[in-house]
Structure formats: C-alpha cells, structure tokens
Coordinates of N, CA and C in Angstrom, one line a residue:
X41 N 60.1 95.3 121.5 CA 60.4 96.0 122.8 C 61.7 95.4 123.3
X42 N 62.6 96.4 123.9 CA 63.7 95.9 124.1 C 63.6 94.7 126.0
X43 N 64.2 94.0 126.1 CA 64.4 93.2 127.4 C 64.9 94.0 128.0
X44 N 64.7 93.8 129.6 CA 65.2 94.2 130.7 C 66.5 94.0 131.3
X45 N 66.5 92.9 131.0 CA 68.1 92.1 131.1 C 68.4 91.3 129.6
X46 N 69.9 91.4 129.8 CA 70.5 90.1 129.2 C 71.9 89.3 129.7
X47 N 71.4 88.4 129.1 CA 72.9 87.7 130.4 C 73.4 86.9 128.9
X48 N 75.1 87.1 129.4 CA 75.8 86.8 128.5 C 76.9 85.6 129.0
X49 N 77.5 84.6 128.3 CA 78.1 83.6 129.0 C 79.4 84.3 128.9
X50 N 80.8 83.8 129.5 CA 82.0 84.8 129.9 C 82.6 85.1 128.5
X51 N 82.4 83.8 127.3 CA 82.7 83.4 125.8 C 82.3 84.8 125.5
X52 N 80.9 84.9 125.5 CA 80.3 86.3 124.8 C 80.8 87.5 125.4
X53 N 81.1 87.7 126.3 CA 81.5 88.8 127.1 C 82.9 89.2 126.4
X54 N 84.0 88.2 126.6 CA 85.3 88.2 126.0 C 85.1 88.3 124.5
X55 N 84.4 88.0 123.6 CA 84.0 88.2 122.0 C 83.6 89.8 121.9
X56 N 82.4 90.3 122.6 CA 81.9 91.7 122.5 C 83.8 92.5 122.6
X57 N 84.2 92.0 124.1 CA 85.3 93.2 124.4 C 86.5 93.0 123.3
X58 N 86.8 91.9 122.5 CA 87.8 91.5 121.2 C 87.4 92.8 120.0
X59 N 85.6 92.7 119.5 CA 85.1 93.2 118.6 C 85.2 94.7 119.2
X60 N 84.7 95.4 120.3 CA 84.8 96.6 120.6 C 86.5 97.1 120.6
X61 N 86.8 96.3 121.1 CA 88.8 96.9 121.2 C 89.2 96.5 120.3
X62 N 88.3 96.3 118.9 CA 89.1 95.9 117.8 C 90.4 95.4 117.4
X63 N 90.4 94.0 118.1 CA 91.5 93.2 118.5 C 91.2 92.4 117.1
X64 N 92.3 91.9 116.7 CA 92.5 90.8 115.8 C 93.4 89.8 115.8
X65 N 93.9 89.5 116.8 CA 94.9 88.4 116.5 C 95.1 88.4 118.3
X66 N 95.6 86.8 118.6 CA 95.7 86.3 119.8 C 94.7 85.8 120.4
X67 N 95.2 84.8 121.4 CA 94.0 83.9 122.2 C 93.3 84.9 123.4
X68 N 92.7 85.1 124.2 CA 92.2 85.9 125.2 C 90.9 85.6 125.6
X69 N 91.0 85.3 127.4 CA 90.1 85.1 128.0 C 89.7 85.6 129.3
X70 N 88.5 85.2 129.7 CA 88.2 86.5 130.7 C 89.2 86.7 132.4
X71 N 88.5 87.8 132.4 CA 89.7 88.6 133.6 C 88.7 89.2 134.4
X72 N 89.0 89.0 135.7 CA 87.8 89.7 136.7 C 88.4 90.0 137.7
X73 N 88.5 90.8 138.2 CA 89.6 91.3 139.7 C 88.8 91.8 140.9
X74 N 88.6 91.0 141.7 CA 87.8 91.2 143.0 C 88.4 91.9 144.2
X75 N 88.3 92.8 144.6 CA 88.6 93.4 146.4 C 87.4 92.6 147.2
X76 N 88.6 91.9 148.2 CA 88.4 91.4 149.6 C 88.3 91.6 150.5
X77 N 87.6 91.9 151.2 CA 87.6 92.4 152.9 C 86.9 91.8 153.5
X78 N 87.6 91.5 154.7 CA 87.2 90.5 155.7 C 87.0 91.9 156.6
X79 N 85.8 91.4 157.7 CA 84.8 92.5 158.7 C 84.1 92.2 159.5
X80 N 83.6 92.6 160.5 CA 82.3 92.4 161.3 C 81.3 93.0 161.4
X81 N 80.2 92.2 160.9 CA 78.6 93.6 160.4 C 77.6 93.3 161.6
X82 N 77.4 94.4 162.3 CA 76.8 94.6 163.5 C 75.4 93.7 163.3
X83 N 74.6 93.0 162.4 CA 73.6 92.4 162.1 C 74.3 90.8 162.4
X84 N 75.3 90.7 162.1 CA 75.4 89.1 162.5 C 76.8 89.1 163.8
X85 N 76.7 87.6 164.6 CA 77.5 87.4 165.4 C 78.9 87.0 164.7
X86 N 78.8 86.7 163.4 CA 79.8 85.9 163.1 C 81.1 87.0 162.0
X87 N 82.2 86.4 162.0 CA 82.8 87.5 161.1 C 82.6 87.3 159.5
X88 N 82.2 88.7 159.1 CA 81.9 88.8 157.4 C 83.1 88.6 156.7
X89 N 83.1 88.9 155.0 CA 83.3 88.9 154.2 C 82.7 89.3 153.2
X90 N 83.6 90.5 152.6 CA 83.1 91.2 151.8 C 83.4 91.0 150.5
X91 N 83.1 90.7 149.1 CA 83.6 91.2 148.0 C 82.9 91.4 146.9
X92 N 84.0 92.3 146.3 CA 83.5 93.6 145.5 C 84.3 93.2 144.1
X93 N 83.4 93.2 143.1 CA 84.0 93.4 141.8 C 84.7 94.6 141.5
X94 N 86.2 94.6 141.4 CA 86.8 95.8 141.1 C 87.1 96.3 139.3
X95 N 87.3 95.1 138.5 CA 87.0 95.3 137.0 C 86.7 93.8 136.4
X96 N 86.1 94.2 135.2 CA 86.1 92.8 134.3 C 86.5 93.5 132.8
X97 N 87.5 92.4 132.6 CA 88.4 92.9 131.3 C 88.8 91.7 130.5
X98 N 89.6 91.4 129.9 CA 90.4 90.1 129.0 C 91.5 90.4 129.0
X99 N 92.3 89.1 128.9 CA 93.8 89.1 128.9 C 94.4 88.2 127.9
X100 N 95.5 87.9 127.8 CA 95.7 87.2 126.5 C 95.9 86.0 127.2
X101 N 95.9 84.6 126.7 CA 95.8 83.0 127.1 C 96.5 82.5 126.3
X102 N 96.9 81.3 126.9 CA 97.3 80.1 125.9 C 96.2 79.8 124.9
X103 N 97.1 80.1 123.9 CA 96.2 79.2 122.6 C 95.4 77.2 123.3
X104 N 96.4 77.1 124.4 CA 95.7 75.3 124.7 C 94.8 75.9 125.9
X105 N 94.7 77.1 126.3 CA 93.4 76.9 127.1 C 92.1 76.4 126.9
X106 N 91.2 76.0 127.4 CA 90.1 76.1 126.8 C 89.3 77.0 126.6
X107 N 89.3 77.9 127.2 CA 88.3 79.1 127.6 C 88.6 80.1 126.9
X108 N 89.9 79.9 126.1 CA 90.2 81.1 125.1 C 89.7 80.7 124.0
X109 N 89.4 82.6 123.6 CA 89.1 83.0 122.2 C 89.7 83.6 121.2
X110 N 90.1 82.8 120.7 CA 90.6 83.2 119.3 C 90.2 84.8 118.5
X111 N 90.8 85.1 118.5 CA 90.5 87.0 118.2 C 90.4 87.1 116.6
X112 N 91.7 86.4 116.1 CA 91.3 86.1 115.0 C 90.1 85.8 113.8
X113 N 89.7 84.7 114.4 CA 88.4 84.3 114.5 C 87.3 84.8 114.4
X114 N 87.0 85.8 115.4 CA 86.2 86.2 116.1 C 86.0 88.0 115.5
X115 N 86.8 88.3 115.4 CA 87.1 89.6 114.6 C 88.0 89.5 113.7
X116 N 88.3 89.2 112.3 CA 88.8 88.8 111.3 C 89.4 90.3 111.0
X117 N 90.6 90.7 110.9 CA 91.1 91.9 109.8 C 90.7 91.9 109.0
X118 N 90.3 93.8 108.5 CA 89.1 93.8 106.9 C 90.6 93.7 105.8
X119 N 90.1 94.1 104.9 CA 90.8 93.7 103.2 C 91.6 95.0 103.3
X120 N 92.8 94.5 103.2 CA 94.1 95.3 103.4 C 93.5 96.4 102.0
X121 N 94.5 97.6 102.0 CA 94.0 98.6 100.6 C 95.3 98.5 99.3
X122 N 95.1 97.6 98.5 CA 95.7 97.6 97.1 C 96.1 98.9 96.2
X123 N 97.1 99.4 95.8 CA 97.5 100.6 95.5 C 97.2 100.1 94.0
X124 N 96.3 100.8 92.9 CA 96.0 100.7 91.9 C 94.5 100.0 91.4
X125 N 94.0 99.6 92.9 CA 92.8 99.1 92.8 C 91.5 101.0 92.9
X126 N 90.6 100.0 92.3 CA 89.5 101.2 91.9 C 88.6 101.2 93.4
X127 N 88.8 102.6 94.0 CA 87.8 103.2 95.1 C 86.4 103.3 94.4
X128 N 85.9 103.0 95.4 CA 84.1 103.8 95.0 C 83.4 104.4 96.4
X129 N 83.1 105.2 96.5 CA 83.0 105.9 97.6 C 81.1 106.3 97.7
X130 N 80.7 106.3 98.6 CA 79.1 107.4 97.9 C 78.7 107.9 99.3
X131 N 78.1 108.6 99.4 CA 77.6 109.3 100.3 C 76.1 108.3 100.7
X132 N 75.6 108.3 101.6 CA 74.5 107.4 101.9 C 73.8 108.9 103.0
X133 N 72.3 109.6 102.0 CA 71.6 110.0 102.8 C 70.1 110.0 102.9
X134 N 70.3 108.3 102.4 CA 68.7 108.3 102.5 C 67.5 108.6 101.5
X135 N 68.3 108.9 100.2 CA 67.8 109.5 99.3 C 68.1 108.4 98.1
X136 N 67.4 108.1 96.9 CA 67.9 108.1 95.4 C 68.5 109.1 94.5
X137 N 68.3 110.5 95.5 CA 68.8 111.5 94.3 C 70.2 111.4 93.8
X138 N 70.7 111.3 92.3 CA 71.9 110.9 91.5 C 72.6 109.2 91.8
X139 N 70.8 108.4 91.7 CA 71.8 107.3 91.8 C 71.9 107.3 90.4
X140 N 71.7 107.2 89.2 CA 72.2 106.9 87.9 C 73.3 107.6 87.6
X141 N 73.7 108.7 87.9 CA 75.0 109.5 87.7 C 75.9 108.8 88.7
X142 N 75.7 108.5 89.9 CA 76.7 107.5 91.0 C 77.1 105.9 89.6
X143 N 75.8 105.6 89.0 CA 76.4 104.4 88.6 C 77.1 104.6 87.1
X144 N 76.6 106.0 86.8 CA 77.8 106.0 85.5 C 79.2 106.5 85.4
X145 N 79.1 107.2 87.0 CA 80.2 107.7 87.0 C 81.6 106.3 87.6
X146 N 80.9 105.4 88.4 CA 81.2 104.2 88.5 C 81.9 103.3 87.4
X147 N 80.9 103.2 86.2 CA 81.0 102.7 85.3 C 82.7 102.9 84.5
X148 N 82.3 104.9 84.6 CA 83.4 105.0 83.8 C 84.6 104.7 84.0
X149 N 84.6 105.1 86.0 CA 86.0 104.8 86.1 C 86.6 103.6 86.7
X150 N 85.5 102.8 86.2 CA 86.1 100.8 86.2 C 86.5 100.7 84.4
X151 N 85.9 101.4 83.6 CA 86.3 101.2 82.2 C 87.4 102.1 82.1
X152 N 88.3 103.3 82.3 CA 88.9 103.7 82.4 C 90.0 103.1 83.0
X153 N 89.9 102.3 84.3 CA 91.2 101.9 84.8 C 91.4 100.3 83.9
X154 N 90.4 99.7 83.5 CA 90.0 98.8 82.8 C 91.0 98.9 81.5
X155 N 90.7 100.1 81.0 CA 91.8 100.3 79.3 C 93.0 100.8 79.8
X156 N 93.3 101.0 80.9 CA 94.8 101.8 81.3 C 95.9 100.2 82.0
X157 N 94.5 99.4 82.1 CA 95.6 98.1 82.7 C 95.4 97.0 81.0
X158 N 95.0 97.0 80.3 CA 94.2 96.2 79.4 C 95.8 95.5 79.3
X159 N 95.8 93.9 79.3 CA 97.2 93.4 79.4 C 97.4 93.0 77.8
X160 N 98.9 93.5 77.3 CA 99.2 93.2 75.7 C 99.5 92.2 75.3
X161 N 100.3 91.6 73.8 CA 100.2 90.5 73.6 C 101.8 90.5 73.0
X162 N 102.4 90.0 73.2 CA 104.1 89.6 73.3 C 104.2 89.2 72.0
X163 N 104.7 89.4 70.9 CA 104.6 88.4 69.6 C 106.2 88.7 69.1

C-alpha cells in the first residue's frame, strides 16, 4: 500500500529534479523563491506577515559548495552510439512468442558482422 506522505531531504529533491530534467553535467543546488507581504489580520492586534512559496526549482552552484550535487554523478550520460557497432532491438509485449527466431536472428547478425570485421594477418 502506497504512504500518504513522503518527505524528501532538499539533496533528494535537487537529485529527482537533475534525473527528471535530464541534466548531466554541473554542480546544482536547491532554489526556492518566496513572496512577502507584510499586513494586518483582523484576528490579531499585531502586524502580520505573510509568506508564500512562489517556486522550488535548482540552480547551478559552485562545485566548493556544500549542498551541491553533482549531476554528473547523479545522472551519468548513457553510452554514446558507435557507428559499426551491432543494434539489437525487440519489441517487448509480454509474450515468448518468436523468442528463438529473436535469438537466431541475433545470432546471425553478430556472426555476420563478426566475418565482415574478422582482422587479417600481415605476412
């Protein structure tokens, strides 16, 4: 059963919003922008103050702050795409139907690019 709440420290807050904005590189730490207003509320004698969370976001930091996170780190760039390297692609629906045709057709064309790179011998 899922919880009612969850509370996150500002570390995890700034991590989620790195991994969602699919940031990878740079220090960044949190950001919260508050509206102020000073007032008088008919329930007390004294003069209020009001404030109101207007956003929470991240911004980029010194790498010597403490409270920054490394993006890097934290969301790592996937594996750049190699021109001559072998795709494998499959469809995922929940099914086994044509897994042994998925793995021969696999097969072939790792053996295939396999004999088209096969390195020769200099004599």
């Amino acid at each position: 059963m899922a919880s009612n709440e969850y509370t996150l420290s500002h570390q995890d807050v700034v991590k989620a919003v790195i991994i969602h904005q699919d940031i990878h590189e740079g220090f960044w730490t949190l950001n919260i922008q508050f509206d102020v207003a000073a007032g008088h509320a008919a329930q007390l004698p004294d003069p209020c103050l009001n404030v109101t969370i207007k956003g929470i976001g991240i911004m980029r930091a010194s790498p010597t702050d403490p409270f920054a996170i490394d993006a890097a780190i934290v969301n790592p760039p996937g594996p750049q795409h190699v021109e001559g390297t072998v795709r494998i692609a499959a469809g995922v629906n929940g099914t086994q139907q044509g897994g042994m045709q998925f793995c021969r057709d696999v097969y072939r064309s790792v053996a295939v690019q396999s004999a088209a790179k096969a390195p020769t011998k200099r004599g």
